[in-house]
Coordinates of C-alpha atoms and ligand atoms in Angstrom, one line a residue:
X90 CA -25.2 -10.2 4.0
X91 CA -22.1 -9.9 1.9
X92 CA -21.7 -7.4 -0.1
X93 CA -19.9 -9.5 -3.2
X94 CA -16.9 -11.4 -3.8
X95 CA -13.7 -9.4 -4.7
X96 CA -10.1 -11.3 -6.1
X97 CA -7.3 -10.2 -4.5
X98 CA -4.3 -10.7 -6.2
X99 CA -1.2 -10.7 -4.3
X100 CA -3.6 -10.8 -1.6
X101 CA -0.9 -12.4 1.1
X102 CA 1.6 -9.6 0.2
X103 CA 2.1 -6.9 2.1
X104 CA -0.6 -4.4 1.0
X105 CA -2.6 -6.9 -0.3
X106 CA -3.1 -8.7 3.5
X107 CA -4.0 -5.4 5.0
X108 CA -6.7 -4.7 1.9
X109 CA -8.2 -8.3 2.6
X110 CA -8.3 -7.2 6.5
X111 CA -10.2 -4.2 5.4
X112 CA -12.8 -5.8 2.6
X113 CA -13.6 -8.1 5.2
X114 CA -14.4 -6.0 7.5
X115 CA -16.7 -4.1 5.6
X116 CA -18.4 -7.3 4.8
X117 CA -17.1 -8.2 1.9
X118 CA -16.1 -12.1 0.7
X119 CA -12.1 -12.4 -0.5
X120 CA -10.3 -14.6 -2.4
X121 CA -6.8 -14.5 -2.7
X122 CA -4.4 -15.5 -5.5
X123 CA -0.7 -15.5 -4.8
X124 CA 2.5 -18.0 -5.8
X125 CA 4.0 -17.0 -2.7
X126 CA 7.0 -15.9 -4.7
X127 CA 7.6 -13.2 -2.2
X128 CA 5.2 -14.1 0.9
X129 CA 3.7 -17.0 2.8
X130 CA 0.7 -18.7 3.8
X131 CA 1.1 -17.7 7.7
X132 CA -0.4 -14.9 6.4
X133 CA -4.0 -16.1 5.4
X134 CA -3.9 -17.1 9.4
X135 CA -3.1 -13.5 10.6
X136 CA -6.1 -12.0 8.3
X137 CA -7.9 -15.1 10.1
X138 CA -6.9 -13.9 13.4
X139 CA -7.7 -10.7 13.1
X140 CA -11.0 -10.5 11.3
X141 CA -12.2 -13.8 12.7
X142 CA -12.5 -15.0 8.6
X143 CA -10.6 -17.1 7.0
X144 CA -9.9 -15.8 3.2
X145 CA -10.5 -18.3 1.1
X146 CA -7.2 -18.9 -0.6
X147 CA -5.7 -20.2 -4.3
X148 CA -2.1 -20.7 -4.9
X149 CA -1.2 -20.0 -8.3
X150 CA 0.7 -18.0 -10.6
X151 CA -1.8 -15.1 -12.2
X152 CA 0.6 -15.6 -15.0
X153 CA -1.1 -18.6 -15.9
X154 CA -3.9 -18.2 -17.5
X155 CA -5.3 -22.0 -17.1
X156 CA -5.2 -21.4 -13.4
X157 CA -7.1 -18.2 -13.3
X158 CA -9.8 -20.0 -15.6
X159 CA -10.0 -22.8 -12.7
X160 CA -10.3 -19.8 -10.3
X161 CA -13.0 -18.5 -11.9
X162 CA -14.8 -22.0 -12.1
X163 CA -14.3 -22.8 -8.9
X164 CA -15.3 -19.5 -7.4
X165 CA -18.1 -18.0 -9.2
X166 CA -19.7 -14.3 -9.0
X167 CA -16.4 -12.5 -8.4
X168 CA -17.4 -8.8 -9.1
X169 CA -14.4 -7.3 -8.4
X170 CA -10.6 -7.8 -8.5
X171 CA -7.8 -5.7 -6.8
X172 CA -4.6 -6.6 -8.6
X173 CA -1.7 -6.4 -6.0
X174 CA 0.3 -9.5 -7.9
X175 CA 3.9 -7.9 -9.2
X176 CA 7.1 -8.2 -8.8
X177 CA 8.5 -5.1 -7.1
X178 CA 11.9 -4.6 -6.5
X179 CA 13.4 -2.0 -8.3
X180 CA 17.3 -3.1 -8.4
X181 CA 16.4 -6.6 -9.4
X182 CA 14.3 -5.4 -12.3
X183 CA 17.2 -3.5 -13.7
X184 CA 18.8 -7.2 -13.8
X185 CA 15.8 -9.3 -14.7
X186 CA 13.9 -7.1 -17.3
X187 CA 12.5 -9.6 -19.2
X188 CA 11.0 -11.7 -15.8
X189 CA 9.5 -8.0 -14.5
X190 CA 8.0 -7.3 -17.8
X191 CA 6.5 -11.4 -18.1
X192 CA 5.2 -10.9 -15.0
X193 CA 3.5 -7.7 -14.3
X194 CA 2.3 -7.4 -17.2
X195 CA 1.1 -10.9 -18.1
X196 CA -0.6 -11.3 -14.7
X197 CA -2.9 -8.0 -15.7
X198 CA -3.5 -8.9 -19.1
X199 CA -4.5 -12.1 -18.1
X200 CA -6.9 -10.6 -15.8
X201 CA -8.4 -8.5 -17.7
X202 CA -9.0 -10.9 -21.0
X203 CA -11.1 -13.2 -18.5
X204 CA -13.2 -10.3 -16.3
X205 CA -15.6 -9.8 -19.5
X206 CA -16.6 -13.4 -19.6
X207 CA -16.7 -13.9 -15.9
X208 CA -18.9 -10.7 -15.0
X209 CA -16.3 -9.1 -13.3
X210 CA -17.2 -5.5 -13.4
X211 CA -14.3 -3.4 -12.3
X212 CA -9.9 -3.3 -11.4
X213 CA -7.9 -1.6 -9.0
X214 CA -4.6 -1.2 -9.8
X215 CA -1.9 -0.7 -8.2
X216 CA 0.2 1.8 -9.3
X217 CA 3.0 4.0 -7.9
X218 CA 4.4 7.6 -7.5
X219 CA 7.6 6.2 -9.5
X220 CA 5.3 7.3 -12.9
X221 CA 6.0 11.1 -11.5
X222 CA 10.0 10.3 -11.5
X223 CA 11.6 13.4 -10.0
X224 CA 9.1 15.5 -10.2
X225 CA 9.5 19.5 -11.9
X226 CA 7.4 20.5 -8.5
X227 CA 5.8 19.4 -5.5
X228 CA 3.2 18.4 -4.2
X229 CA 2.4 16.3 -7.7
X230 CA -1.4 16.1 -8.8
X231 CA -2.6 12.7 -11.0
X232 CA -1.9 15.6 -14.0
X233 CA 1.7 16.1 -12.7
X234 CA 3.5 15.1 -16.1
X235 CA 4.9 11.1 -16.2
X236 CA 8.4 11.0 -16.4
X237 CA 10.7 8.5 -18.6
X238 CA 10.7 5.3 -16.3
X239 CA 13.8 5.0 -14.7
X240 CA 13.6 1.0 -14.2
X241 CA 12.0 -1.7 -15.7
X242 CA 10.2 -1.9 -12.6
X243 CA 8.7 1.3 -12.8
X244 CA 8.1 1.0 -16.7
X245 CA 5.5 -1.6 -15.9
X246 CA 3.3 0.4 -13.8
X247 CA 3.5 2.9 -16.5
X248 CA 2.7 0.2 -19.3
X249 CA -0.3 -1.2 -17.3
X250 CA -2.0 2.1 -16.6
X251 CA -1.8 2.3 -20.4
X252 CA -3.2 -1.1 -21.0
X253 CA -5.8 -0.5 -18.9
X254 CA -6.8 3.0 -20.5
X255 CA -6.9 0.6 -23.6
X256 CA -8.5 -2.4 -22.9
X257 CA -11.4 -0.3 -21.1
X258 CA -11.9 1.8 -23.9
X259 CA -12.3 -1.1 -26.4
X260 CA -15.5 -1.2 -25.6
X261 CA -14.8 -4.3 -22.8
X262 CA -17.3 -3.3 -20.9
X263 CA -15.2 -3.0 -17.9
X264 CA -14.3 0.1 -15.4
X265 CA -10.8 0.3 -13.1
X266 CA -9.5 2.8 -10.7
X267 CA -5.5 2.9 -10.9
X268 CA -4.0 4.2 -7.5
X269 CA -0.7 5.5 -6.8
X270 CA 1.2 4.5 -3.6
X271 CA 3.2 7.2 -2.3
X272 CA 5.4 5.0 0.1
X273 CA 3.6 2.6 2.5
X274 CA 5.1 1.7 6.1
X275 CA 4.0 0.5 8.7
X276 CA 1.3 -2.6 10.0
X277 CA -1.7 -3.6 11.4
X278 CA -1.9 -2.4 14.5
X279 CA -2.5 -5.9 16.0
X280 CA 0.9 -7.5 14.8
X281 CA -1.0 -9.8 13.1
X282 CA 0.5 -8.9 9.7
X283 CA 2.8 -6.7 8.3
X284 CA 6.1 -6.0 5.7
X285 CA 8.2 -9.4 5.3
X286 CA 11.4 -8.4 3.7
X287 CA 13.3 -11.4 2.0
X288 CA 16.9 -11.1 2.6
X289 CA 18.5 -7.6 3.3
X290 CA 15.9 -4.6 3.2
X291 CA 16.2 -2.2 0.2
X292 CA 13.0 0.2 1.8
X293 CA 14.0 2.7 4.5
X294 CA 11.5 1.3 7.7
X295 CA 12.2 -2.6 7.1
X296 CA 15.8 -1.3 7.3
X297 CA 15.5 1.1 10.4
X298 CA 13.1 -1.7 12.4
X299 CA 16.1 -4.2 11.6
X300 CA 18.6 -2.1 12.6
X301 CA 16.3 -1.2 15.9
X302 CA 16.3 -4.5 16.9
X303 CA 20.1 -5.5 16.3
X304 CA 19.6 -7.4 12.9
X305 CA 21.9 -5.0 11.2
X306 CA 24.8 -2.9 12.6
X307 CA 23.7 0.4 11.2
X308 CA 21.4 1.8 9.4
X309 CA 23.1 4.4 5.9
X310 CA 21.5 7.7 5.5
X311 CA 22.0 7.5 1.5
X312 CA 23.1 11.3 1.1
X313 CA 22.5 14.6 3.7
X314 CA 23.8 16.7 0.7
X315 CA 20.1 17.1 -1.3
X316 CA 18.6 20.4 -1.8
X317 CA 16.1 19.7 1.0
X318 CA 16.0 21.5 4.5
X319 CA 17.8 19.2 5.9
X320 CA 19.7 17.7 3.3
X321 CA 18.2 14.1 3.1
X322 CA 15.8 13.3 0.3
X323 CA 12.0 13.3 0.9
X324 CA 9.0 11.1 0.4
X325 CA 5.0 10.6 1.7
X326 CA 5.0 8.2 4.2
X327 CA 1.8 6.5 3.8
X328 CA 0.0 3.9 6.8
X329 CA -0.3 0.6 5.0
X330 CA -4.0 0.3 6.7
X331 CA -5.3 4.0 5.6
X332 CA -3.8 3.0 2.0
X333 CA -6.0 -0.3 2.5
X334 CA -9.0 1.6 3.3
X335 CA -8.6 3.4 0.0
X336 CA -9.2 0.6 -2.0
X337 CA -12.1 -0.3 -0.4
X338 CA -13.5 2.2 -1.1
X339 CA -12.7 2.6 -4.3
X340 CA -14.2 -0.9 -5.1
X341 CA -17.0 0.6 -3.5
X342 CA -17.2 3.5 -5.8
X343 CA -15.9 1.3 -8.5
X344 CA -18.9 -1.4 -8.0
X345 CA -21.8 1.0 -7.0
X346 CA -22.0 2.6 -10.6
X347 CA -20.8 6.4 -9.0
X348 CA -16.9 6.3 -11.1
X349 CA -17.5 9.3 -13.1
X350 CA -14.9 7.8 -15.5
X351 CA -14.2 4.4 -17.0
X352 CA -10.8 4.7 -15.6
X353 CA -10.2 7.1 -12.5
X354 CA -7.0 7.7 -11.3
X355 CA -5.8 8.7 -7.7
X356 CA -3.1 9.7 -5.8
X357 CA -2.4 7.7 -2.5
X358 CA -0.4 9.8 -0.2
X359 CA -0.7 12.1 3.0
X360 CA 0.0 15.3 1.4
X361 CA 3.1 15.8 4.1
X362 CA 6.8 15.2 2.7
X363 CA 9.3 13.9 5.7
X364 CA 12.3 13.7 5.2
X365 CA 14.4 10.6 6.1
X366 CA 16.4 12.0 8.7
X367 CA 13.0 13.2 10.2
X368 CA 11.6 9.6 9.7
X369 CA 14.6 8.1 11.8
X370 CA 13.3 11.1 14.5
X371 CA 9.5 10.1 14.6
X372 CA 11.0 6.7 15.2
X373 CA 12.9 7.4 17.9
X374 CA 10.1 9.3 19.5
X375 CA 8.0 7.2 19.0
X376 CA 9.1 4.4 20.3
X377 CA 11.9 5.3 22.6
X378 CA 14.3 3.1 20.3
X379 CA 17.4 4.5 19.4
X380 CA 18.6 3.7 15.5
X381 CA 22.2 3.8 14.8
X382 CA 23.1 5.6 11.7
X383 CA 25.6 7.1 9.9
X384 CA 25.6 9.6 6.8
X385 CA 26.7 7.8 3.3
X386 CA 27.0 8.8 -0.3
X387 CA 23.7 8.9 -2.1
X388 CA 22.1 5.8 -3.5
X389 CA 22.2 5.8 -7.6
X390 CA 19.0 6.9 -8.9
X391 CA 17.2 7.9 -5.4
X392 CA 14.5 11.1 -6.1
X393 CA 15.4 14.2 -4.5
X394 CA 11.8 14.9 -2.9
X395 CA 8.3 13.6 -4.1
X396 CA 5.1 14.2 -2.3
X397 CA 1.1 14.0 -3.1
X398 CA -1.3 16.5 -3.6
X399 CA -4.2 13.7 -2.5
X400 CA -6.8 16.1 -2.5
X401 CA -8.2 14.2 -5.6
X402 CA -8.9 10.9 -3.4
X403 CA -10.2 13.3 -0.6
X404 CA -12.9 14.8 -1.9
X405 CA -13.9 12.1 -5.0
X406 CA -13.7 9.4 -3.0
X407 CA -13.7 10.9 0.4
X408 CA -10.7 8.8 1.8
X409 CA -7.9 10.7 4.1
X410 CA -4.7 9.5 5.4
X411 CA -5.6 9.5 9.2
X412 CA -3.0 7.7 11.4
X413 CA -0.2 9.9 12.5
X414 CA 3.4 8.9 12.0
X415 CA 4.2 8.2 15.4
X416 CA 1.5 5.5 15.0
X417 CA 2.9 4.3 11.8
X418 CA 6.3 4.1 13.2
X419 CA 4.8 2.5 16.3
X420 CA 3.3 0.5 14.3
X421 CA 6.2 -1.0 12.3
X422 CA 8.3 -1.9 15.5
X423 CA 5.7 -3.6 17.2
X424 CA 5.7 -6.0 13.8
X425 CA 9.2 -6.4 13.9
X426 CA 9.1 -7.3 17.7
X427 CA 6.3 -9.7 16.6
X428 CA 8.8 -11.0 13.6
X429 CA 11.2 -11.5 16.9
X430 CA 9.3 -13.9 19.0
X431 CA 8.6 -15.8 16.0
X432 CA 12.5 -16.0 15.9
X433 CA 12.2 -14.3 12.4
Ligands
LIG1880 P1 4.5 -7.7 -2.0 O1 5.6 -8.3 -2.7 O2 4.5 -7.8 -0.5 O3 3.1 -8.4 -2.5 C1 2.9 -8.8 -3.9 C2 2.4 -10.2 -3.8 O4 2.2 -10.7 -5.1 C3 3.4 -11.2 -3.1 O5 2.7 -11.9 -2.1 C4 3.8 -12.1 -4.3 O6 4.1 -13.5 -3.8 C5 2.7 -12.0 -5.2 N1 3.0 -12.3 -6.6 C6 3.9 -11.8 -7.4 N2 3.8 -12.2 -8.7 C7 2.8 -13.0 -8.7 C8 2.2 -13.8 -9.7 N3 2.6 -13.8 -11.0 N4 1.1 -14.6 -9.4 C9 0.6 -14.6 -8.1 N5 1.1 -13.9 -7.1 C10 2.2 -13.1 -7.4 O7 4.4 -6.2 -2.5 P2 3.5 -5.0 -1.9 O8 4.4 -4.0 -1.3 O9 2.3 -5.6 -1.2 O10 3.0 -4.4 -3.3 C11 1.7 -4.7 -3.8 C12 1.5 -3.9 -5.1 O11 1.7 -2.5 -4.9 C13 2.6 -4.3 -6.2 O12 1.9 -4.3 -7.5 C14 3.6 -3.2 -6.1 O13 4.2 -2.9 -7.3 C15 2.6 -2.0 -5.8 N6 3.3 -0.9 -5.1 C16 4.0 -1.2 -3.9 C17 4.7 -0.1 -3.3 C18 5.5 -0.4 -2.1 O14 6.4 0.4 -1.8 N7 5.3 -1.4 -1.3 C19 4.6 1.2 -3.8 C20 3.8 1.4 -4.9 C21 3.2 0.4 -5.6
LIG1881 C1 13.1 6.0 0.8 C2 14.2 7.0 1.2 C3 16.4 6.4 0.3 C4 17.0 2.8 2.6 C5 10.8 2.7 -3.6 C6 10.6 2.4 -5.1 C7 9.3 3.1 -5.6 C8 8.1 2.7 -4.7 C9 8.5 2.8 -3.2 C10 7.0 0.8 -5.6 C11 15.1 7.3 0.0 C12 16.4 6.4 1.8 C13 16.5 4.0 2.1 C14 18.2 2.9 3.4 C15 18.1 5.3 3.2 N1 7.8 1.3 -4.8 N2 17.0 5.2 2.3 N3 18.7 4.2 3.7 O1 13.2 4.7 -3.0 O2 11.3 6.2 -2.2 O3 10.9 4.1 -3.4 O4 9.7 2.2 -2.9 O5 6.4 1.3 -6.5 O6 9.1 2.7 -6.9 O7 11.7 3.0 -5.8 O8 11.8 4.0 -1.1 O9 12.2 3.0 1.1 O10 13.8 2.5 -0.8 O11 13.7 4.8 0.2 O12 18.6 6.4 3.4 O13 18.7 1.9 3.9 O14 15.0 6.4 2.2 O15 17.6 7.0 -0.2 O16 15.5 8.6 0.0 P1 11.9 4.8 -2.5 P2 12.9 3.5 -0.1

């Protein structure tokens, strides 16, 4: 029997595809909403191949309201929604405030005006360690202060976890969880799905797999001059699937009446900072790839080191980070070898 129907916005995205994976397989019914501004509908075939389900599937802009009303018409009892639908490129924010700003933020207050007179009961958010900017210390807690956004990218996430403290206090009836990504990598594990770049890669692994496989020349360590061990800046490198898993739990949680708060926040990360140079390593290892790279200058407005304390999400929600990197990187390559024999 299935357990409800949850929206998943941005569903054939990249973290959004792995959560629909994961809330169908734990028996749950999903319906996507996406414009395909920055994926595309091969997708809702690789959740079909792997899961054995095809999502049912709605292509529209969340930032139109008329088109979430027919959404909600057309598929009735939603309980849930996880809101994956933003823009998130950080550089092109900087350039196209005003588009980030419509977007992110119209798509979740759109969502939330019509959950109250659909019955939906609860949000996830997406969020993102970019609220903690460079943070005074690490690892950073959910009470780790929020830093002055440095993009408008980043000033979204930290408007819409303020809208959301809002509209759920007004008395909306309503509950979210808001979860911060530390940085995903990696894929399924069957290939099926994964991280689809559009034009050059600005993240670190789309990069590295590119540069693996001969798409680009060489892949720039942006600055071995930080006040790390070994120079080179460092993040949490989160598996895309165990950051799926979260959030079905959380809509678990979420839907089951056991949030101790109206809104709950979480950090999503491993608790384990690597730096890049030891990223390009586990790579390496793990694959038996090598990854020509060179040293360059450091990239403007790059954090020295940021990584969670998720011990919040571990014992609230009793969700871990399991996969090891060497998986992860695994992982990643075997998607871009995929991406390869699609001639992609
Ligand atoms: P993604 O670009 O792969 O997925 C987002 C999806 O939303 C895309 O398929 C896009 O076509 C869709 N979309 C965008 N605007 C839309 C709109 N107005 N209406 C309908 N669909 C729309 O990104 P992702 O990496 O899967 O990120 C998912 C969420 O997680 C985003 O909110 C992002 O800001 C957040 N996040 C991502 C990271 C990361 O490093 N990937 C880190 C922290 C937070
Ligand atoms: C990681 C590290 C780079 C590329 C971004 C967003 C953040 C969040 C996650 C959404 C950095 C280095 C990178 C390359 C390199 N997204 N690097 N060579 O910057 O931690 O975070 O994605 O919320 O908001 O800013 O991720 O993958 O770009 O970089 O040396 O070609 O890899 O300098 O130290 P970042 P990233």
């Amino acid at each position: 029997m299935s357990k409800g129907k949850i929206l998943v916005t941005g569903g054939t995205g990249y973290i959004g595809s792995h959560t629909a994976v994961e809330l169908q397989q734990a028996g749950y019914d999903v319906v996507i909403i996406d414009n395909l501004s920055n994926s595309n509908r091969d997708v809702i075939d690789g959740i079909e191949r792997i899961t054995g389900i095809r999502p049912s599937f709605v292509e529209a802009d969340c930032t139109d309201i008329n088109a979430l009303r027919k959404l909600f018409e057309a598929h009735k009892g939603i309980r849930g929604i996880i809101n994956f639908a933003a823009s998130k490129a950080v550089g092109e924010s900087i350039e196209k405030p005003l588009f980030y700003y419509r977007n992110n933020l119209n798509t979740l207050m759109n969502l939330l005006e019509l959950m109250p007179e659909n019955g939906v009961e609860g949000i996830v958010f997406s969020s993102s360690c970019t609220v903690y900017g460079e943070p005074d210390e690490n690892p950073v807690t959910e009470n780790s202060p929020i830093k002055e956004a440095t993009s408008p990218y980043g000033n979204t996430k930290q408007i819409s976890e303020e809208i959301i403290r809002d509209y759920v206090r007004s008395g909306a009836g309503i509950k979210s969880v808001i979860l911060r990504y530390f940085n995903p990598v990696g894929a399924h594990p069957s290939a099926e799905i994964g991280e689809l770049p559009n034009g050059v890669p600005q993240n670190l692994v789309p990069y590295l797999t590119q540069t693996a496989i001969g798409i680009r020349k060489e892949l720039s360590v942006f600055g071995d001059d930080y006040s790390t061990p070994d120079g080179s800046c460092i993040r949490d490198f989160i598996n895309v699937v165990d950051l799926a898993k979260a959030h079905v739990v959380a809509v678990e949680r979420m839907l089951s009446g056991r949030s101790q708060e109206d809104v709950e926040i979480f950090n999503l990360g491993t608790g384990v900072g690597l730096s890049v140079k030891e990223l390009i390593a586990a790579f390496e290892r793990a694959t038996g790839v090598k990854v020509p790279h060179k040293i360059v200058g450091r990239r403007a407005g790059d954090i020295e080191k940021v990584w969670a304390n998720p011990e919040r999400a571990n014992k609230i929600l009793g969700w871990k980070a399991t996969a090891t990197i060497d998986d992860t990187m695994r992982s990643a390559w075997a998607w871009q070898l995929h991406l390869h024999d699609l001639g992609k």
